[in-house]
Coordinates of C-alpha atoms in Angstrom, one line a residue:
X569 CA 14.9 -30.1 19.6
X570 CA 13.1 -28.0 17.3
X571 CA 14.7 -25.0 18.1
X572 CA 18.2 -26.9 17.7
X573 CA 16.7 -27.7 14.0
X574 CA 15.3 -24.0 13.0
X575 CA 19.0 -22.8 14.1
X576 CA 20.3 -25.4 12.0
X577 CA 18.3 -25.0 9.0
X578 CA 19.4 -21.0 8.7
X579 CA 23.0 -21.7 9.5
X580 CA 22.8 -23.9 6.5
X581 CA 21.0 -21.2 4.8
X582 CA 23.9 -18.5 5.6
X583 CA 21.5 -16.9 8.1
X584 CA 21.2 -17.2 12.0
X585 CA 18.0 -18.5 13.8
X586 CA 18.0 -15.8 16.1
X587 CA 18.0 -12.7 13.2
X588 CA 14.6 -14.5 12.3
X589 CA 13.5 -14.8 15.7
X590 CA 14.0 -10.7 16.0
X591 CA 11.8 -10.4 12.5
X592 CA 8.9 -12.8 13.9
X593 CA 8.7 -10.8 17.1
X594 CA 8.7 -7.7 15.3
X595 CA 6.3 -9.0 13.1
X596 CA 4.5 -10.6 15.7
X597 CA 5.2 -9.6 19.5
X598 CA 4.0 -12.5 20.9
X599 CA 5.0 -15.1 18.4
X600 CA 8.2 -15.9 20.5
X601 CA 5.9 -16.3 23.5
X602 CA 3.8 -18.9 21.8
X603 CA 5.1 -22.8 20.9
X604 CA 7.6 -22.2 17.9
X605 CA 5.9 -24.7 15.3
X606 CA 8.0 -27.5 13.7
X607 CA 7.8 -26.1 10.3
X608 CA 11.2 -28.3 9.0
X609 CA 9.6 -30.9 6.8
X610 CA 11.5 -32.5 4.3
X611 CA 10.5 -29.8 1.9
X612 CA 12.6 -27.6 4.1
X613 CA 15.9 -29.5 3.6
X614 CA 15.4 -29.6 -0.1
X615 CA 15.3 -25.3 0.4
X616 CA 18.4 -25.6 2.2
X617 CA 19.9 -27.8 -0.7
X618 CA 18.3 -25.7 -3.3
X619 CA 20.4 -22.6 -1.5
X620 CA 23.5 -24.2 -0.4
X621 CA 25.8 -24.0 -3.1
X622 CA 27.7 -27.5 -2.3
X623 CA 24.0 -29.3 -2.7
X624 CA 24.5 -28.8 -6.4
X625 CA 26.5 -30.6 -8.8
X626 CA 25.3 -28.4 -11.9
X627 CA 26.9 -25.7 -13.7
X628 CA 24.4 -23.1 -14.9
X629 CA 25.7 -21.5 -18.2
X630 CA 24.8 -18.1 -18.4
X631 CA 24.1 -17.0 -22.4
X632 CA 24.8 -13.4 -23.2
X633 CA 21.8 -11.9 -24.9
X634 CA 22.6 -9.4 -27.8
X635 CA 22.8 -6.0 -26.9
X636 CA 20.7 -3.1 -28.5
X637 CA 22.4 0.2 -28.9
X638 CA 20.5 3.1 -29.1
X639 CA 22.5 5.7 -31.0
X640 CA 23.9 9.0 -29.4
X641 CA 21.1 11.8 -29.3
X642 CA 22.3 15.1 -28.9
X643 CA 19.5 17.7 -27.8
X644 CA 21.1 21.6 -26.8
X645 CA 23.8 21.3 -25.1
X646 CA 22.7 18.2 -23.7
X647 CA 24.4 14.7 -24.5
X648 CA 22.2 11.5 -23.6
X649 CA 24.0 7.9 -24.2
X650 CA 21.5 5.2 -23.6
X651 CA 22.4 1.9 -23.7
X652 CA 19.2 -1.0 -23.6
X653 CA 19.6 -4.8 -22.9
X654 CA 17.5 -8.0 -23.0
X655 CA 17.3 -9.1 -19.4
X656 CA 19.8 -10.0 -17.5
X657 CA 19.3 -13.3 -14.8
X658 CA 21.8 -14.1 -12.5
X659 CA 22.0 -17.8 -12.0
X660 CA 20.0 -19.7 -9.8
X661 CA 22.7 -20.5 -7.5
X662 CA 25.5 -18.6 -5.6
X663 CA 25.9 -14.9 -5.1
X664 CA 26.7 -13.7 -8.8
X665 CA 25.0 -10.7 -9.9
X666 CA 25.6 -8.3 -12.6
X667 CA 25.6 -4.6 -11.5
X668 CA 25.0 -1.7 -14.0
X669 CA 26.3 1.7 -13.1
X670 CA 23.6 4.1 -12.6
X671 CA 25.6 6.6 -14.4
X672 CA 25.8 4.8 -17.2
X673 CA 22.0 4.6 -17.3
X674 CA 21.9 8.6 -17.8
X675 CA 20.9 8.6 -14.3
X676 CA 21.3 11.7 -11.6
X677 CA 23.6 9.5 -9.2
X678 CA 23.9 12.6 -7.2
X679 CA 20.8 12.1 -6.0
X680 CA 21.2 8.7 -4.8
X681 CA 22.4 9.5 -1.1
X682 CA 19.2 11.8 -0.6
X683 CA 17.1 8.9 -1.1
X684 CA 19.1 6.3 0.9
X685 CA 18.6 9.2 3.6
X686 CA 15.0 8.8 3.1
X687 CA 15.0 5.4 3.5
X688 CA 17.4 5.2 6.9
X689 CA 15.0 7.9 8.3
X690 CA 12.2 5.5 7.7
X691 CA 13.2 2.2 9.3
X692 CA 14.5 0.5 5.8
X693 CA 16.6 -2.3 5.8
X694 CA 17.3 -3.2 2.4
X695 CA 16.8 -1.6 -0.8
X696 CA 17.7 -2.7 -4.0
X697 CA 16.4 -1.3 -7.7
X698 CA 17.6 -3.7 -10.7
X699 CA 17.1 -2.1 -14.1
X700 CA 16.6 -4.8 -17.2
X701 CA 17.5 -7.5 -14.3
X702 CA 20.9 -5.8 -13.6
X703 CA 21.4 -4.0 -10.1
X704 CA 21.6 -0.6 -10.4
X705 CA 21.1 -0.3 -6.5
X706 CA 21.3 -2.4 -3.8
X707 CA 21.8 -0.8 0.3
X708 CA 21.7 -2.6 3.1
X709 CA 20.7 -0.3 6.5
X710 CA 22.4 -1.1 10.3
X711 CA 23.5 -5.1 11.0
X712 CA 21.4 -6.2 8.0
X713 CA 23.0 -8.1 5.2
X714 CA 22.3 -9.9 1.7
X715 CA 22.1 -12.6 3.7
X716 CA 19.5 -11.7 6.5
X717 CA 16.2 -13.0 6.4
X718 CA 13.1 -11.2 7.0
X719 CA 9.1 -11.5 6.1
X720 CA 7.4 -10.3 3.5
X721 CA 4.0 -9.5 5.0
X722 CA 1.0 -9.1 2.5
X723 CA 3.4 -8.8 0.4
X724 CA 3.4 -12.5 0.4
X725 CA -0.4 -12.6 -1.3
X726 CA 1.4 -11.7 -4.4
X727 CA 3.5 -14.4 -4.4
X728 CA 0.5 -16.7 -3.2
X729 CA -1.4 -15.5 -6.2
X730 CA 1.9 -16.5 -8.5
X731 CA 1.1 -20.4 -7.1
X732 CA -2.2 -20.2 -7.6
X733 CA -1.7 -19.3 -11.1
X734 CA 1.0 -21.6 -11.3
X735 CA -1.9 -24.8 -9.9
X736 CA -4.4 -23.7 -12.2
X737 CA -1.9 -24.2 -15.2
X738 CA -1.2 -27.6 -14.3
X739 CA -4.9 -28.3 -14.2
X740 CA -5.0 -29.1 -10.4
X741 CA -7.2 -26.2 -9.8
X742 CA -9.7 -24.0 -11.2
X743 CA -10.1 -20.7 -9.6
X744 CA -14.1 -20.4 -11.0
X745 CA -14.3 -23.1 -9.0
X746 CA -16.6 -23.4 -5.5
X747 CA -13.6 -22.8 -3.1
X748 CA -15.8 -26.0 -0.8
X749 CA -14.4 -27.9 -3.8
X750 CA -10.6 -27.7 -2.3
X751 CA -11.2 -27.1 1.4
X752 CA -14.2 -28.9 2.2
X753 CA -18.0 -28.4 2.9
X754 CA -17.9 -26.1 6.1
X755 CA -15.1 -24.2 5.8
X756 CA -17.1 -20.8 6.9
X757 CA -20.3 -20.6 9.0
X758 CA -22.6 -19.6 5.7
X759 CA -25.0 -21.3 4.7
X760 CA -24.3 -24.5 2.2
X761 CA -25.9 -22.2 -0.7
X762 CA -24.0 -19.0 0.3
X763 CA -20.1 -20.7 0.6
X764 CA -21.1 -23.0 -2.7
X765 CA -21.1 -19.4 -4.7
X766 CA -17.5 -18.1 -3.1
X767 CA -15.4 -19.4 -5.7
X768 CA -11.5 -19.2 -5.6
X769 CA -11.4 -16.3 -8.1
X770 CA -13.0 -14.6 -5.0
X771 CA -10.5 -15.3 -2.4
X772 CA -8.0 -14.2 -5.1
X773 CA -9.6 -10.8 -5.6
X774 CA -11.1 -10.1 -1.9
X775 CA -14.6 -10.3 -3.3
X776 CA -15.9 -12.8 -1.1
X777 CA -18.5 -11.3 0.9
X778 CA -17.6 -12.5 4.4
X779 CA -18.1 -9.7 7.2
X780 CA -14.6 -9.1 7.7
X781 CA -16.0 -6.4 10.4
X782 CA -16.0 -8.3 13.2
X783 CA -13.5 -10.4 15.2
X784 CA -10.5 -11.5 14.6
X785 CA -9.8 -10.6 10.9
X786 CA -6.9 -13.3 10.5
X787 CA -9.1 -15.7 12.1
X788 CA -9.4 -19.0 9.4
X789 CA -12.0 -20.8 12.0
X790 CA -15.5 -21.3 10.5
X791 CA -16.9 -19.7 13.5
X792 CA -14.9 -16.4 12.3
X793 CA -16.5 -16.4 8.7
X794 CA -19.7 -15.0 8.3
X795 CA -21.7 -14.1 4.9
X796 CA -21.7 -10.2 4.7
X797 CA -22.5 -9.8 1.1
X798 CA -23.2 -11.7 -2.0
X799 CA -20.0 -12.9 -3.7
X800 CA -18.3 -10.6 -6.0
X801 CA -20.3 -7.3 -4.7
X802 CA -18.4 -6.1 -2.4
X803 CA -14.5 -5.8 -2.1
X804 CA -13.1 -5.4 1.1
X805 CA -9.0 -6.2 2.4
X806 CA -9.6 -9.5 4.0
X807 CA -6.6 -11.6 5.5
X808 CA -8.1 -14.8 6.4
X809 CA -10.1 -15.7 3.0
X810 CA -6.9 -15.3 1.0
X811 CA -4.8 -17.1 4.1
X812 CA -6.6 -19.8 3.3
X813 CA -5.7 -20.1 -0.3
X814 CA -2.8 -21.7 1.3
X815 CA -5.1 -25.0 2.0
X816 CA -6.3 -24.3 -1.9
X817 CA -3.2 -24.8 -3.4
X818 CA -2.2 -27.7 -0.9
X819 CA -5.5 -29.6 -1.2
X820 CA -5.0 -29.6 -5.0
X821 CA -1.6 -30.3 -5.5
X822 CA -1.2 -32.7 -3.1
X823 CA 2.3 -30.5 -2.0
X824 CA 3.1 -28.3 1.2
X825 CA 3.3 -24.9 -0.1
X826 CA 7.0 -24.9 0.8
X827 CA 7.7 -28.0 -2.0
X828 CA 5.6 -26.3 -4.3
X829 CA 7.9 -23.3 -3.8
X830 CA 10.9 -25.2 -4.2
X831 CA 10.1 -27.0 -7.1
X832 CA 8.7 -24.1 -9.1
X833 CA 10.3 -21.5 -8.3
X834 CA 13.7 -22.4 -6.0
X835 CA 14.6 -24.8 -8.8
X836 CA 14.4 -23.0 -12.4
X837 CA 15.0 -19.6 -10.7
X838 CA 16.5 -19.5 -7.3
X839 CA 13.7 -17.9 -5.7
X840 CA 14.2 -19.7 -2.1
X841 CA 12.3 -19.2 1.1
X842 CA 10.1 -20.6 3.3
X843 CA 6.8 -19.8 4.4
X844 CA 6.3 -20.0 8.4
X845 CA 3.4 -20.2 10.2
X846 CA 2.7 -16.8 12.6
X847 CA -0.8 -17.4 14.3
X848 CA -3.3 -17.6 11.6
X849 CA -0.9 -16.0 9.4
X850 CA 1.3 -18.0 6.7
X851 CA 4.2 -15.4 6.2
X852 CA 6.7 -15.9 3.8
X853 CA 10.2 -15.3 4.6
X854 CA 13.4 -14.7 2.5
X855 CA 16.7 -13.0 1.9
X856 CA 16.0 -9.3 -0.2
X857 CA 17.7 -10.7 -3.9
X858 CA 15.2 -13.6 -3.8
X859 CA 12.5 -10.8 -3.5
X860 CA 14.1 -9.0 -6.2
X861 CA 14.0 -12.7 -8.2
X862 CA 10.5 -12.7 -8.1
X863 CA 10.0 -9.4 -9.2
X864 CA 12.7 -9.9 -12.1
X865 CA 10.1 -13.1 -13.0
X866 CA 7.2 -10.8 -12.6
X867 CA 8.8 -8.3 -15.2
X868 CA 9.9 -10.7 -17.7
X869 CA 5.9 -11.8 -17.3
X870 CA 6.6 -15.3 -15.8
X871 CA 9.5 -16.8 -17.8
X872 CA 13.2 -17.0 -16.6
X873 CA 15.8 -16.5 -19.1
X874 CA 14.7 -18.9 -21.7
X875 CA 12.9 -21.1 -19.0
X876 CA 9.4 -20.5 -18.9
X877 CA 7.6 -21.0 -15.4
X878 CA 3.9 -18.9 -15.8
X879 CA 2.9 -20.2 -19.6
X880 CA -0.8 -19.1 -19.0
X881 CA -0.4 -15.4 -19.7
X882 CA -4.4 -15.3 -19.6
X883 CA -4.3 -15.6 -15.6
X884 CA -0.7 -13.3 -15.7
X885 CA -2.5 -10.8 -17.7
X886 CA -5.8 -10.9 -15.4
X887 CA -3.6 -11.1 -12.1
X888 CA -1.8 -8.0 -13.1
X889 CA -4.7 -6.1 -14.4
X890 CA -8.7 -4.6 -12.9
X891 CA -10.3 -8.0 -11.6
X892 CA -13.4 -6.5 -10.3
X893 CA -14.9 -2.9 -11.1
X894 CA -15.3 -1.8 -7.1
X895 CA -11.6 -1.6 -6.7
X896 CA -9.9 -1.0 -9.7
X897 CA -6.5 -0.9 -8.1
X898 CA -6.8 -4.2 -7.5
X899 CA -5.6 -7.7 -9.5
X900 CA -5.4 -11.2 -8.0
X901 CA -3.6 -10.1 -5.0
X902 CA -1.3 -7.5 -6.4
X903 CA -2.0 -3.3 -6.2
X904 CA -2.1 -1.8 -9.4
X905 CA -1.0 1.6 -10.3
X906 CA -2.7 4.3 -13.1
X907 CA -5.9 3.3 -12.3
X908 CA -8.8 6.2 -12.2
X909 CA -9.7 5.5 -8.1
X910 CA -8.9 2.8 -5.5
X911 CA -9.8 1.1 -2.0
X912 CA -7.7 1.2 1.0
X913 CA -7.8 -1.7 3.2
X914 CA -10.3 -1.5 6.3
X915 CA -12.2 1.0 3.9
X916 CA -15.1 0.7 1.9
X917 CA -15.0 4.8 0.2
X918 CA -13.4 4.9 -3.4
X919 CA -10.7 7.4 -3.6
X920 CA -10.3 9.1 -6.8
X921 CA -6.6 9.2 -8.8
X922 CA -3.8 6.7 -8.8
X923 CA -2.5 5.1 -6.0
X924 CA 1.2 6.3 -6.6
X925 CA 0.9 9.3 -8.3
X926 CA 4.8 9.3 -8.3
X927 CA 4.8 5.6 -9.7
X928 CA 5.1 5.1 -13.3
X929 CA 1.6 3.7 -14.4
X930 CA 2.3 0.9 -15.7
X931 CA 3.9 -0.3 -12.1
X932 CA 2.2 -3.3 -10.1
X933 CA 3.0 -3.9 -6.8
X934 CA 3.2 -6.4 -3.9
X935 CA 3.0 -4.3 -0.5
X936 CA 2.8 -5.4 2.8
X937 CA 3.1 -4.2 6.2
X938 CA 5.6 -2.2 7.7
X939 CA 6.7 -1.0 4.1
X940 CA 7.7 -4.8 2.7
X941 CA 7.2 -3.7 -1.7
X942 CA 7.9 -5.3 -5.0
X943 CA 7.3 -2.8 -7.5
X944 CA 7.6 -4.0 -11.0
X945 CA 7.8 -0.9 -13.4
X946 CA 7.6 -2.8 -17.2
X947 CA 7.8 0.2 -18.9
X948 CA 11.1 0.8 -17.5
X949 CA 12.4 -2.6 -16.9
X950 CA 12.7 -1.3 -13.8
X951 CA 12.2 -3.7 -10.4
X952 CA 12.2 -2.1 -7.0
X953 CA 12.4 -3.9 -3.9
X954 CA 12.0 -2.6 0.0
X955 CA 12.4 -5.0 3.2
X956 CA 12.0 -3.4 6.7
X957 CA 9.6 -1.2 9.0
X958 CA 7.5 2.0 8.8
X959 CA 6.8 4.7 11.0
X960 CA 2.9 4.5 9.9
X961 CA 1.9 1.1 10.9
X962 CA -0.4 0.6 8.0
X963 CA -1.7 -2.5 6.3
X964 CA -0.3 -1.7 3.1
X965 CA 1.9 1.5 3.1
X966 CA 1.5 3.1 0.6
X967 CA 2.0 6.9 0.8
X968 CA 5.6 5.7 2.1
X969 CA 5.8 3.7 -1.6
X970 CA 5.1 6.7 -3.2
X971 CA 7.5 8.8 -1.3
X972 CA 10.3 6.4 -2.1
X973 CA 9.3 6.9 -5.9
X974 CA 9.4 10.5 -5.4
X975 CA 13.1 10.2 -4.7
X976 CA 13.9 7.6 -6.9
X977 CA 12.3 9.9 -9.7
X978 CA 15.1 12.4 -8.8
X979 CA 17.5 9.2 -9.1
X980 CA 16.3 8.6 -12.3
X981 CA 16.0 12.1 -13.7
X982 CA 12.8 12.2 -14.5
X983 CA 10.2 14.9 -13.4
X984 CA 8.1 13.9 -10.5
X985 CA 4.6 13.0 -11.2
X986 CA 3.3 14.9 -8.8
X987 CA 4.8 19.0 -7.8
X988 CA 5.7 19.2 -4.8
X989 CA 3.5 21.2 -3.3
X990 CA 1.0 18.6 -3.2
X991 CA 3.0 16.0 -1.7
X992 CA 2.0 13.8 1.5
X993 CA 4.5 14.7 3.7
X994 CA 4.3 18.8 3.4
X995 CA 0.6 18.8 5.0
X996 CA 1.2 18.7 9.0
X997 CA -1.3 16.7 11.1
X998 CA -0.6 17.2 15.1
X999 CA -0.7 15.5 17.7
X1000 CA -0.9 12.3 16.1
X1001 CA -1.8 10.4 18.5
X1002 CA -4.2 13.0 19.3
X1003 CA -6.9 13.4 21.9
X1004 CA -9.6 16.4 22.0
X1005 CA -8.1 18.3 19.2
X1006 CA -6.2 17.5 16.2
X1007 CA -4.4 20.6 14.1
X1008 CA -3.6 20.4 10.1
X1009 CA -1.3 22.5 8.6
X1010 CA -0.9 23.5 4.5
X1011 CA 1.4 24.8 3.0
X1012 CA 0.7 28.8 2.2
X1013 CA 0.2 27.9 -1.3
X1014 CA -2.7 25.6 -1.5
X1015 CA -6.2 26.8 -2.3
X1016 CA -8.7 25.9 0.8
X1017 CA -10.9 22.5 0.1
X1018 CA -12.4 20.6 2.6
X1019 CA -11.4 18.1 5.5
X1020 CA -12.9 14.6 6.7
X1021 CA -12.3 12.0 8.8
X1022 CA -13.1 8.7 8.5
X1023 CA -13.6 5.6 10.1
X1024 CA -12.1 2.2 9.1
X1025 CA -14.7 1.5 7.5
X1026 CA -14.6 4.6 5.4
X1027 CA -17.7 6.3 7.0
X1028 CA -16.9 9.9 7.0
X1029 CA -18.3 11.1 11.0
X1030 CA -16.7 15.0 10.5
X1031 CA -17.3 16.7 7.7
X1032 CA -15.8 20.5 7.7
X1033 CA -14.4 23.1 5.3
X1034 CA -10.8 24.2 5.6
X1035 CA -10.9 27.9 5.9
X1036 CA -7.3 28.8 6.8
X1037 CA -4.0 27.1 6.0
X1038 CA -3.7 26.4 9.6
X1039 CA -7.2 24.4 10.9
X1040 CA -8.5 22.8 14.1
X1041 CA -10.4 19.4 14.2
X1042 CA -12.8 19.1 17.4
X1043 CA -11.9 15.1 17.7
X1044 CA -13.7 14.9 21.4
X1045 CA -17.3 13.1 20.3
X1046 CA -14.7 10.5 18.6
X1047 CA -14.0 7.2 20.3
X1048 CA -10.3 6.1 20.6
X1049 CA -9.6 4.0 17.7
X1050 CA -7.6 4.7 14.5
X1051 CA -8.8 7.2 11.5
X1052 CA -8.1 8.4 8.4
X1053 CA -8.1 12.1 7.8
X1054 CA -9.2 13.1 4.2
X1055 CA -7.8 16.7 2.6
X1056 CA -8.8 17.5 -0.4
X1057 CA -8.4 21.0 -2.5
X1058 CA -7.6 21.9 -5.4
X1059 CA -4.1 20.8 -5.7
X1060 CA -5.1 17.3 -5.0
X1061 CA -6.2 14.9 -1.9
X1062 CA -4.2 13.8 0.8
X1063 CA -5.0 11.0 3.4
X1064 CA -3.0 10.5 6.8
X1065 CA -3.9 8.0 9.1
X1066 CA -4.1 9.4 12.8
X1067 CA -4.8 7.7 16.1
X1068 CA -7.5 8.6 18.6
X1069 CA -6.7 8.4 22.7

């Protein structure tokens, strides 16, 4: 009976039960294996209202916003004709969406099929970049559609973080609040005094000092939360404290997190989907465009078209800026970029630079496994969004972000942020997975630096200079396990994740 009402719920959806089955077990191996959860409450049938256009007796009128015309500038031998416009939103129902050629942007369309290359060679299955709302790309890779749903990952927390914000503004919530105040006296296995200080601003920043180096680390259980650290000291990539800000926002707002979805977001700006429970894991699942939605919100800094949905631009401005000063790529649940170091998850070392050195600066990003990102780029008016898997497996891949933005520069015809001799994907690290050795190529034009790998803690355990272009790592005092391999030199630093066997 349940599985008769998921398959019903996505055909009404335009969708097919058994595409999202294939997501969740890629996802999640052994979610199939495990009972499939009723998770179609009545919440659920208003989603499928809110996205079946026949549920709505409404017409949406559309206003057309004045355009600003920059004037012709004519540089050498050069012509550049840029046209700028106030955002575009498509309406909240149906399929409508205005496109804008890239050509028309000034933009190197030439280089378009390089990076949609890039993104076929790397497991991609949708792609679309909206500039001032407008889609100036949109690709869809193999049998997936605009109408296929698929997970968002971690990239979720950034959307959790949106609700959050959205709680707080309704004064159901208060994230310097005790987080005991929402779910309860003994919701970890600190002591009373020790979970009274984690406050909700914690879980929204993962400063929460619970020893997230043990067990299971999506584990919500009491028994799997244990004080580490004193609140707000130490910052460390956490699923299960900000998995529980689920049971925040529910416990104050007296809705499941799917009505508070669809009344404040599916409703004023057609931003439908459903989170699903996967294990311990609430994953949020969509179609790409209502992806791109939300990051169209996130750039127009909360309001749609004249419809205001965020009105406390205190907590936007704090969730999209430094909230602590150990990471300070970090907001409330979103990765900033142009920052002067960051954390990686499973890490406690702070690496120096930006994140995204081929990001614009201003860009803030919601990035989840397997390459799911929201970049919003406000400087540019510029919204990028990628659904599908990676090759590296990471928690939150981001040298495969920054790839795409090295391309997308080209798109754009800009100059790359970084030259290209210190990019990523020109150092060679083999095998990977490795066993007794493990090899590292430079190119012939680097300087020599130095080499370390690292544990996921960030520990460095090999420490060695890099005297040729071509060096050897001695891996066999290392247990199997996965590690990060450090280069630095002159030109820059490089990380690369590796296995151990």
């Amino acid at each position: 009976m349940e599985r008769q009402l998921h398959a019903e719920f996505f055909s009404a959806c335009g969708g097919d039960w058994e595409d999202v089955l294939g997501s969740l077990s890629e996802y999640d191996p052994f979610w199939r294996i495990r009972n499939e959860q009723a998770w179609l409450d009545p919440a659920m049938q208003l989603f499928v209202r809110a996205i079946e256009p026949s549920a709505f007796e409404r017409v949406l009128t559309l206003k057309t916003e004045n355009m600003r015309v920059f004037i012709t500038i004519i540089l050498s031998l050069f012509v550049l004709i840029g046209t700028a416009q106030d955002p575009y939103f498509p309406p909240t129902t149906g399929t409508t969406w205005e496109t804008v050629d890239p050509s028309a942007l000034g933009w190197c369309a030439d280089q378009i099929p390089p990076l949609l290359q890039y993104l076929d060679s790397n497991n991609t299955k949708a792609f679309i970049v909206l500039k001032d709302g407008r889609i100036a790309i949109e690709h869809y890779f193999d049998t997936f559609t605009q109408d296929s749903v698929w997970y968002w990952a971690s990239a979720g927390k950034s959307l959790t973080s949106f609700l959050v914000g959205l709680a707080q503004q309704d004064g159901s919530l208060d994230i310097n609040q005790p987080s005991s105040n929402y779910l309860g006296a003994g919701w970890t296995s600190c002591t009373p005094a020790q979970e009274q200080a984690i406050t909700v601003r914690h879980q929204l920043t993962m400063t929460t000092g619970l020893d997230d180096t043990t067990g299971d680390a999506d584990c919500t259980d009491p028994a799997c939360l244990h004080y580490l650290a004193d609140p707000g000291t130490r910052w460390a990539y956490f699923n299960a404290p900000y998995t529980l800000l689920d049971g925040v926002i529910e416990n104050a707002t007296g809705s499941t997190m799917n009505s508070f979805v669809f009344s404040r977001l599916t409703q004023p700006a057609g931003i439908s989907g459903a989170y699903v429970q996967v294990g311990y894991n609430n994953i949020f699942f969509s179609k790409p465009r209502s992806m791109a939605r939300f990051g169209l919100l996130m750039l127009n800094q909360g309001t749609w078209n004249t419809t205001p949905i965020m009105t406390d631009m205190n907590y936007f401005t704090d969730m999209t800026t430094p909230s602590q000063t150990i990471n300070n790529s970090y907001g409330y649940l979103w990765w900033l970029n142009g920052q002067t170091s960051y954390h990686l998850p499973g890490s406690q070392i702070e690496f120096p630079g930006m994140l995204m050195p081929n990001e614009p600066a201003d860009g803030y990003n919601a990035l989840g496994k397997n390459g799911q990102f929201i970049n919003v780029i406000p400087s540019e008016g510029i919204v990028l969004v990628r659904m599908g898997n990676a090759p590296d497996g990471y928690p939150v891949p981001y040298l495969l972000n920054d790839e795409i933005w090295a391309r997308l520069n080209a798109v754009i015809c800009v100059s790359t942020a970084v030259e290209p001799n210190t990019r990523p994907e020109e150092l060679t690290l083999y095998p990977n997975p490795a066993q007794d050795l493990l090899h590292i190529t430079l190119p012939s034009n680097y300087l020599l630096g130095d080499v370390q790998i690292m544990d996921a803690l960030g520990s460095a355990l090999i420490n060695q200079q890099v005297l040729s272009v071509a060096t050897t790592i001695d891996l066999k005092d290392l247990s199997p396990g996965c590690y990060q391999c450090v280069v630095t030199t002159p030109q820059g630093r490089v990380v690369r994740g590796f296995v151990k066997e």
